[in-house]
XYZ file of C-alpha atoms in Angstrom:
512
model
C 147.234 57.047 89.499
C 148.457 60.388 88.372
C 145.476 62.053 90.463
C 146.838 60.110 93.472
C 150.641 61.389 92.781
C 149.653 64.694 92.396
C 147.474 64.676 96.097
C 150.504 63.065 97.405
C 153.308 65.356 96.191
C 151.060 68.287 97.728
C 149.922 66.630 101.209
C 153.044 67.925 103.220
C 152.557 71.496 101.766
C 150.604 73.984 103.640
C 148.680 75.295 100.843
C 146.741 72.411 98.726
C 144.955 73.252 95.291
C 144.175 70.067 95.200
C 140.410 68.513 96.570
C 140.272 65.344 97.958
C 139.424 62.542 96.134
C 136.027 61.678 98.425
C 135.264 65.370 97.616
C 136.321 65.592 94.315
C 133.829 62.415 93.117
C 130.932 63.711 95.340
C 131.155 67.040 93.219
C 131.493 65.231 90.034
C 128.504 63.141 90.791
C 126.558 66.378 91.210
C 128.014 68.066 88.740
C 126.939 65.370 86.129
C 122.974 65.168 87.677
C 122.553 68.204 87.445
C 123.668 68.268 83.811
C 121.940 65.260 82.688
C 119.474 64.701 85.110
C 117.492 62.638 82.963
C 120.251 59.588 82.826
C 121.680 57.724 86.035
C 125.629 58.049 85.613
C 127.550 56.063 88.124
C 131.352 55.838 88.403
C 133.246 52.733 88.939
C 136.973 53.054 90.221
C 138.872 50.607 88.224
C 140.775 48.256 90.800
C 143.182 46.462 88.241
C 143.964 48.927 85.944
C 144.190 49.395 81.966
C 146.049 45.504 81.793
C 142.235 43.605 82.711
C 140.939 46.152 80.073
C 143.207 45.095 77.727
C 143.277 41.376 77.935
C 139.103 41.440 78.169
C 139.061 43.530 74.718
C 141.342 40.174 73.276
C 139.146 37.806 74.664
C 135.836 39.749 73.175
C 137.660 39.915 69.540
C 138.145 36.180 69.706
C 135.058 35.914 71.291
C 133.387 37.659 68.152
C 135.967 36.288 65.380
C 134.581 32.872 67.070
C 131.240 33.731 65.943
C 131.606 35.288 63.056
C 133.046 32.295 61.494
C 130.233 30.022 62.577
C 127.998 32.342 60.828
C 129.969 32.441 57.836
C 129.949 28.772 57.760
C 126.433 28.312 58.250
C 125.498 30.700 55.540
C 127.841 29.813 53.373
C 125.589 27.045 51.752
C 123.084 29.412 51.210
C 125.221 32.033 49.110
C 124.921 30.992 45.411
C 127.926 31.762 43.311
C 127.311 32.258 39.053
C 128.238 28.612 38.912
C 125.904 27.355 40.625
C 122.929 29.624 39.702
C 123.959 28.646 35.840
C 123.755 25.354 36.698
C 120.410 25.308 38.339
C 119.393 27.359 34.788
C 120.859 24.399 32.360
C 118.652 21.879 35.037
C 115.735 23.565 34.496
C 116.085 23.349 31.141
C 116.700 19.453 30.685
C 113.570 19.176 32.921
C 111.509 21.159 30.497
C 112.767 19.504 27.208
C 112.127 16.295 29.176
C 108.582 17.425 30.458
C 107.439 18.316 26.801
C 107.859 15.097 25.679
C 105.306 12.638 25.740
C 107.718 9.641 26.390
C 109.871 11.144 28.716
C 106.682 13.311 30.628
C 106.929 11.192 33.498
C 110.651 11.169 34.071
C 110.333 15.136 34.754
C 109.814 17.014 37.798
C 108.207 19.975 35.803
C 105.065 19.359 34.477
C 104.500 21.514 31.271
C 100.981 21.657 31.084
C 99.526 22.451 27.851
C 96.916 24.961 28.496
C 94.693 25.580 25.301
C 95.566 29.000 25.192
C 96.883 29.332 21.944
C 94.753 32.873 20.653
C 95.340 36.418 22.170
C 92.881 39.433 21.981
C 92.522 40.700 18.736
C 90.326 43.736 20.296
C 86.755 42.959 19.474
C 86.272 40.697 22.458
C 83.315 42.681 24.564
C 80.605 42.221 27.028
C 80.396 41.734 30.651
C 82.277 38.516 32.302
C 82.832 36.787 35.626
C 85.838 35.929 37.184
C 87.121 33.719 40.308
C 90.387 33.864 41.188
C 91.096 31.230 43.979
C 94.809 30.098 44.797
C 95.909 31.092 48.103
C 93.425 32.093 51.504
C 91.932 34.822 49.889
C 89.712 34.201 47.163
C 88.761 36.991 44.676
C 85.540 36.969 42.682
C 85.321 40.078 39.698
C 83.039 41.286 37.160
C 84.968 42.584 34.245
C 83.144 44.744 31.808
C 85.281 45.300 28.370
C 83.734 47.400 25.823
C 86.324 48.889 22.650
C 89.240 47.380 24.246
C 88.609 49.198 27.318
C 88.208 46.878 30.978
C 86.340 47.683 33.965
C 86.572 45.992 36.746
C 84.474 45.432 39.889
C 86.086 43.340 42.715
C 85.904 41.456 46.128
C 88.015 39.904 48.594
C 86.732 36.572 50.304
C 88.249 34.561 53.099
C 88.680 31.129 53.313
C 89.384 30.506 56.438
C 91.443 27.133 57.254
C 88.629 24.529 58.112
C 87.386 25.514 54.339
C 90.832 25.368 52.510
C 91.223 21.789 54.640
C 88.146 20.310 55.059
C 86.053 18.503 52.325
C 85.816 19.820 48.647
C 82.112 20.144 48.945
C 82.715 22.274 51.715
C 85.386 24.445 49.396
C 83.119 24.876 46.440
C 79.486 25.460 48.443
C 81.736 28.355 49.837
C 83.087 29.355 46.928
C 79.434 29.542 45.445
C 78.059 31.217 48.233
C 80.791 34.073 47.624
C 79.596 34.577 44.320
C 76.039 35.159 45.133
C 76.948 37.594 48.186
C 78.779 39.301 45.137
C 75.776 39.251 42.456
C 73.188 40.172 44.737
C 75.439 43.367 45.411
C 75.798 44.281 42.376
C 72.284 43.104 41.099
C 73.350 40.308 39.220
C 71.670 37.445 40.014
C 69.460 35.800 37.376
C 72.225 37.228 34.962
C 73.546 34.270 32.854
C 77.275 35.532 32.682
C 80.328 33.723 31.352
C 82.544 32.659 34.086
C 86.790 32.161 33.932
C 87.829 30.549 36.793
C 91.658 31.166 37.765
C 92.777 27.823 39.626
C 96.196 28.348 40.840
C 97.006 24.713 41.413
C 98.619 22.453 39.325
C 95.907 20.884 37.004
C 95.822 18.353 34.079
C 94.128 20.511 31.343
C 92.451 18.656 28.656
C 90.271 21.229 26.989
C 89.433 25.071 27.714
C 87.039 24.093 30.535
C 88.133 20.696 31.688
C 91.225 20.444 34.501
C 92.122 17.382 36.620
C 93.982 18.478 39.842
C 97.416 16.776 40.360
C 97.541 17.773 43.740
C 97.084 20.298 46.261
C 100.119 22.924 47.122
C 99.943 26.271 49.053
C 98.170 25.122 52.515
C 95.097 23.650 50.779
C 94.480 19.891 51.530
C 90.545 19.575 50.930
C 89.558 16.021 50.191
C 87.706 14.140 47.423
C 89.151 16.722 44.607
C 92.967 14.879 43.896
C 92.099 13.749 40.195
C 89.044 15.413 39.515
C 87.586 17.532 37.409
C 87.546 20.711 39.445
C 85.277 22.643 37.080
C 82.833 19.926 37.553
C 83.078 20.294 41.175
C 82.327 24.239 40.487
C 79.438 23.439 38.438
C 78.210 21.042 40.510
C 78.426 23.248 43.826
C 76.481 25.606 41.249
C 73.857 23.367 40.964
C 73.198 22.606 44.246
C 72.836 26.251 44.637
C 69.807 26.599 42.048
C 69.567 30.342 42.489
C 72.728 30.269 40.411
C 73.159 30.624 36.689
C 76.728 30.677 35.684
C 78.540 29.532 32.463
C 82.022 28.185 33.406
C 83.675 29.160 29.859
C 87.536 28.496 31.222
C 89.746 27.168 33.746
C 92.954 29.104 34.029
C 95.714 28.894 36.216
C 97.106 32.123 37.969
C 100.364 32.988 35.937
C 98.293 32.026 32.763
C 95.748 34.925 33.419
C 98.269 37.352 34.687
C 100.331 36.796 31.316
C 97.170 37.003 29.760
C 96.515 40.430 31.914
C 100.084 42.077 30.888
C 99.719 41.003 27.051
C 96.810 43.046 27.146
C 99.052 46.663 27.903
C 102.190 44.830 26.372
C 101.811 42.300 23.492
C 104.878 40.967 24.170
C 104.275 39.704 27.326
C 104.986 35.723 26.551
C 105.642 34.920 30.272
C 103.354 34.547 33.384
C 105.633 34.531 36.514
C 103.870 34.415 40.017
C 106.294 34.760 43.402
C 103.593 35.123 46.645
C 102.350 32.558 48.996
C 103.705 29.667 46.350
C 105.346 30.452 42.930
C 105.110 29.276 39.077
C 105.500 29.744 35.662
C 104.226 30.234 31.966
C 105.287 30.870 28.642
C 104.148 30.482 24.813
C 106.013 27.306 23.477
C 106.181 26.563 20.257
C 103.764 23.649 19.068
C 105.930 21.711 17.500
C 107.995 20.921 21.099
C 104.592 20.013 22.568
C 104.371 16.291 22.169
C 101.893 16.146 24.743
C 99.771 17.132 21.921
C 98.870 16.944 18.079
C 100.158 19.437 15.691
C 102.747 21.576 14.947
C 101.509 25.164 13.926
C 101.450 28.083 16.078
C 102.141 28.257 19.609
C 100.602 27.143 22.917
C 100.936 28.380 26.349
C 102.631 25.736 28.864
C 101.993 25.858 32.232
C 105.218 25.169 34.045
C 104.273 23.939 37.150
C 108.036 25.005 38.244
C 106.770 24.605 42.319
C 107.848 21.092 41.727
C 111.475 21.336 40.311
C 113.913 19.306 42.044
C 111.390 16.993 43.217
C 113.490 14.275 41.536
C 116.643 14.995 43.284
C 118.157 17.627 41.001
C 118.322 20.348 43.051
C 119.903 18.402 45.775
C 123.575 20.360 45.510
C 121.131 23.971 46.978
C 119.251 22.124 49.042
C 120.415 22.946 52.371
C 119.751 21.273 55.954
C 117.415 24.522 56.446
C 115.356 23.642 53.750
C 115.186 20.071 54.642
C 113.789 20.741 57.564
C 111.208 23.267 56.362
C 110.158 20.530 53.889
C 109.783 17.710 56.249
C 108.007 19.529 58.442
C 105.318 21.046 55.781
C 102.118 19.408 55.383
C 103.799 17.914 51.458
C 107.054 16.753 52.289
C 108.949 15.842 49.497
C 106.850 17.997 47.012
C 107.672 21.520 45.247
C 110.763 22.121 46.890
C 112.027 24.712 44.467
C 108.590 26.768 45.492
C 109.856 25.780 48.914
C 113.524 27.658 48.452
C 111.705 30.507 46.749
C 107.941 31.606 47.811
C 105.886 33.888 50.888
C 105.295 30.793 51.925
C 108.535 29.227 53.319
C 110.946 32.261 53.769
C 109.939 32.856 57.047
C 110.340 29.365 57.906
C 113.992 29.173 56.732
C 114.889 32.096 58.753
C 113.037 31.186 61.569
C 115.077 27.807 61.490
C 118.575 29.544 61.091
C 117.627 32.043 63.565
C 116.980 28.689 66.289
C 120.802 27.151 65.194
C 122.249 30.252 65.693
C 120.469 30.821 69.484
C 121.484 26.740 70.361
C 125.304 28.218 69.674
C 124.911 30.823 71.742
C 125.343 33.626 68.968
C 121.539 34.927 69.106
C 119.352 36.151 71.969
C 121.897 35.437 74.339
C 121.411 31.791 74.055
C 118.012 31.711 75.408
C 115.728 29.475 72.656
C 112.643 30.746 73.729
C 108.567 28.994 73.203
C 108.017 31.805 70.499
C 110.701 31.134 68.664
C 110.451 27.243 68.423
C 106.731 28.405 67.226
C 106.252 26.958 63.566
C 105.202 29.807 60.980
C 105.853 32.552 63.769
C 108.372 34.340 61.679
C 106.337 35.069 58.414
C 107.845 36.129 55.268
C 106.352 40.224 55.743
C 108.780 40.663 58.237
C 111.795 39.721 56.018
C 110.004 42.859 53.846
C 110.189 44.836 56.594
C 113.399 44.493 58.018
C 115.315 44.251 54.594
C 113.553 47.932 53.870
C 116.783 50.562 53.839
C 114.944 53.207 55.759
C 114.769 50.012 58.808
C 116.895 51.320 61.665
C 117.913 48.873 64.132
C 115.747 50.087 66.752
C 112.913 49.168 64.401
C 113.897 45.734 63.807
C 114.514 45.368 67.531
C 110.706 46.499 67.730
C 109.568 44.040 65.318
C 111.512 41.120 67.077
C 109.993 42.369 70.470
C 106.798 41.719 69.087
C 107.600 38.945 68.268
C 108.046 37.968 71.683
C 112.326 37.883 71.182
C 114.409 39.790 73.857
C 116.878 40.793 70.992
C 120.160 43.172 71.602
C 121.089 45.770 68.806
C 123.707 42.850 67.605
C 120.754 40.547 67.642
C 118.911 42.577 65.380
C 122.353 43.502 62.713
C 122.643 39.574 62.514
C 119.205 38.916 62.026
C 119.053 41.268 59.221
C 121.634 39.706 57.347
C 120.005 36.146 58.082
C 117.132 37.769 56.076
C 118.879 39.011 53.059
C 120.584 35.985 53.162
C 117.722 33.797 52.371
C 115.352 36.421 50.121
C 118.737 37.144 48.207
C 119.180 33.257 47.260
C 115.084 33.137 46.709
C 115.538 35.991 43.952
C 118.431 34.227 42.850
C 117.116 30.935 42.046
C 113.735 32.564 40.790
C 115.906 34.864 38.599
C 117.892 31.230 37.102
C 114.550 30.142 36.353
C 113.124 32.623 34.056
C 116.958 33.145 32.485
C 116.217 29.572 31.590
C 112.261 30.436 30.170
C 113.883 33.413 28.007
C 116.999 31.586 26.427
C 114.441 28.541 25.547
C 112.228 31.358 23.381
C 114.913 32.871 22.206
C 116.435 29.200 20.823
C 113.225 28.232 19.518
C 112.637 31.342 17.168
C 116.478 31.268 16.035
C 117.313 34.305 17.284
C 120.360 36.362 18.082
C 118.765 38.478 20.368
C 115.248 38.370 22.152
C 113.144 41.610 23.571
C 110.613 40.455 25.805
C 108.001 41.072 28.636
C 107.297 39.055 31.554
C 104.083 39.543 33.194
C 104.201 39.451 37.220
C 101.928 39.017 40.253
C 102.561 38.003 43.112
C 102.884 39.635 47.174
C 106.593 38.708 47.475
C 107.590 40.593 44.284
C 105.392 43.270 44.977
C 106.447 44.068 48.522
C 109.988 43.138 48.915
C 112.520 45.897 48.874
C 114.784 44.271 46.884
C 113.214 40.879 45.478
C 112.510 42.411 42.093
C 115.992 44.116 41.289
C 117.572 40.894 42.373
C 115.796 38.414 39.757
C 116.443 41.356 36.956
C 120.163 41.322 37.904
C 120.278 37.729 37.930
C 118.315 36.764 34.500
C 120.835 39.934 33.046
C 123.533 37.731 34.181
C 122.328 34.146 32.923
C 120.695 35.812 30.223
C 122.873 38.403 28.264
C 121.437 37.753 24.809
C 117.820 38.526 25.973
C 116.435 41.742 26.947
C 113.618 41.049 29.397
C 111.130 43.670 30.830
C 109.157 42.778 33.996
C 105.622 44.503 33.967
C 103.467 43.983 37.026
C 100.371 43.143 36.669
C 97.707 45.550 38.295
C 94.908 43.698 38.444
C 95.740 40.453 39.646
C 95.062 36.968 37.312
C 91.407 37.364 37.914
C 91.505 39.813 35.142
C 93.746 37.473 33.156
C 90.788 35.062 33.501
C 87.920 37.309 32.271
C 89.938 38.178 29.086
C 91.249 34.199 28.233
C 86.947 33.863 28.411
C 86.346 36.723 26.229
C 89.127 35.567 23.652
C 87.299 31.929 23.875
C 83.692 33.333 23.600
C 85.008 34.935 20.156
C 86.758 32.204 18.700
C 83.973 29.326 19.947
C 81.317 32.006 19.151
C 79.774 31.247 22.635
């Protein structure tokens, strides 16, 4: 408007310094190509003036204050206050007293295995040992050589690809078998007669050293004709069928048993196994005299948790949220380890994946458009919430990531799925943190003790990996656990290791 006053007021003069408008946006539109000829600039004469602008800018901001509260209130269940994460510690701990107990065993939703670990290394354990470390789709088999309290070890990967890990456990334990020999006749083993610990992360009814009953699959695996057997018979037997084979199966250890077992070995006061990757669980040494699952009272005995399972009675029902409902009814156990479910690699990806599809059927996300990929189960896997959560992630990145993912995502597409991501690994750390506050206060009340230094021994992809996992459960168990000061020492060489020396320890004390 002022341009047009000012052609106006000097159209009757003679002399004009002005240039016409048609001329003035032809030279402008040169002008600008030839400074940025890169970019295609076009100019749009506004017909209704600054008013339109104005009232559009209000309807955006309610628009977006719209939205924003709809996020709020579908994340708010997921946002744990102190409150809550305290009282998720004191239910943990009922369910442990309870699962101790021989009478009330069966009322719990945590297991507490007794493990017959009871000795640590003393330093003369030597010689050259086997390991297998099976308990997620890669399957590990080692040769640990210790010599002066020095360890070597050898290692390889295996696959188990999904018709293995689901078929038939005959199928699972002739491949298992067959993994070990590919690894012997590497390494010019076979015909060796080598004692064998065999790390079997899967909740198990121990009744001796070598003896474990399986409870019941978790993790994926579903293979059939091993529920309530004894899986180290099913090793031994897939051993025999072998016949080229000579193996002593010493020990059956599960995963966070061996890595506490691992750590203890750089830090003797590593009294905790703690496992967050594809599932998660729990160890610690309990006092004997709180294990009425068996006789005696001296000394101490490591209990297997089995924390995967927590809340499987109903009392985590007040942080179970309609995300995690329908994660677990749509996972091949519904019903079972639904704490591992709020918590582990497993799930994560799930959860986000589900509030990601809520938030696109409202018309927040991806411009409303729910597309096949993301209504694809498992598409959104827990590495990505590593990789987006990482502070050096720009937004461009994360757009990258979610455009190969097959998701037509907007720079606001990508800030709010970032924070859909914290969201859920924050509350993940969280609860994991309120579980091991609850380990830690438990040792510290058994021994009578004001205060209680002490290590926790951890393995585990999600840990590892996530940017912020880690600092989150140390903040948390800081909180819930002021009286205790608790280091977290990763373990370096897996549970496999863990295995080898729990076998070396028993080939001392059994003099096998």
């Amino acid at each position: 408007s002022l341009f047009d006053g000012l052609w106006r007021s000097q159209n009757n003069s003679s002399f004009s310094p002005f240039i016409p408008p048609s001329r003035f946006s032809e030279r402008l539109q040169k002008a600008v190509t030839l400074l940025v000829p890169s970019c295609e600039v076009r100019f749009i004469l506004s017909e209704d003036g600054s008013g339109k602008g104005t009232a559009m800018v209000t309807a955006v901001a309610h628009r977006l204050a719209a939205q924003r509260q709809k996020i709020d209130r579908m994340l708010a269940p997921l946002k744990l206050s102190q409150e809550e994460l305290k009282a998720v510690q004191g239910k943990l701990r009922r369910e442990m007293t309870l699962g101790l107990q021989k009478d009330t065993h069966h009322t719990s939703s945590v297991r507490m295995l007794p493990t017959f670990v009871s000795a640590t290394l003393d330093g003369s354990e030597s010689g050259d040992f086997l390991a297998l470390d099976l308990g997620g789709t890669n399957f590990r088999v080692l040769l640990v050589q210790i010599n002066n309290s020095e360890v070597k070890i050898q290692s390889e990967i295996y696959n188990l690809p999904v018709q293995v890990i689901q078929g038939t456990g005959t199928q699972l334990f002739d491949h298992i078998v067959e993994c070990i020999v590919d690894f012997q006749q590497k390494r010019g083993l076979l015909g060796k007669r080598l004692p064998l610990g065999f790390t079997f992360s899967f909740p198990c009814r121990q009744t001796s050293l070598d003896q474990g009953i399986l409870i019941r699959w978790t993790k994926g695996f579903n293979a059939s004709g091993c529920v309530g057997q004894d899986v180290v018979k099913l090793l031994r037997d897939a051993i025999q069928r072998k016949q080229s084979v000579n193996l002593d199966v010493v020990t059956i250890v599960n995963d966070t048993v061996g890595t506490m077992m691992s750590c203890a070995f750089k830090d003797p006061r590593c009294e905790i196994g703690l496992i967050v990757g594809t599932g998660s669980n729990a160890c610690y040494m309990e006092e004997m005299r709180n294990v009425g699952l068996l006789e005696g009272d001296e000394g101490r005995m490591c209990v297997n948790m089995e924390w995967g399972a927590f809340g499987d009675n109903g009392c985590l029902d007040a942080v179970f949220t309609q995300y995690d409902t329908l994660v677990d009814a749509n996972s091949i156990n519904p019903g079972k380890q639904r704490y591992e479910k709020m918590i582990s690699g497993m799930y994560l990806g799930e959860i986000v994946r589900n509030i990601l599809l809520e938030l696109t059927a409202d018309g927040i996300l991806f411009r409303g458009q729910i597309s096949e990929r993301l209504c694809t189960k498992d598409i959104f896997q827990t590495k990505f919430l590593s990789d987006i959560e990482r502070d050096s992630m720009g937004l461009l990145q994360v757009r990258a990531i979610l455009t190969d993912l097959g998701l037509d995502s907007t720079c606001d597409d990508s800030i709010m799925v970032k924070e859909v991501c914290q969201v859920v690994s924050q509350r993940a750390a969280q609860l994991c943190g309120a579980g091991i506050a609850a380990v830690v206060e438990k040792i510290r009340e058994n021994r009578a003790l004001n205060s209680l230094s002490i290590t926790v021994g951890v393995d585990g992809t999600l840990y590892k990996l996530h940017p912020h996992f880690a600092g989150v459960i140390q903040e948390t168990v800081r909180m819930l656990a002021p009286r205790c000061c608790v280091t977290f020492l990763l373990s370096e060489d897996g549970s496999g290791k863990g295995a080898a020396l729990v076998t070396a320890v028993a080939c001392r004390v059994f003099g096998k």
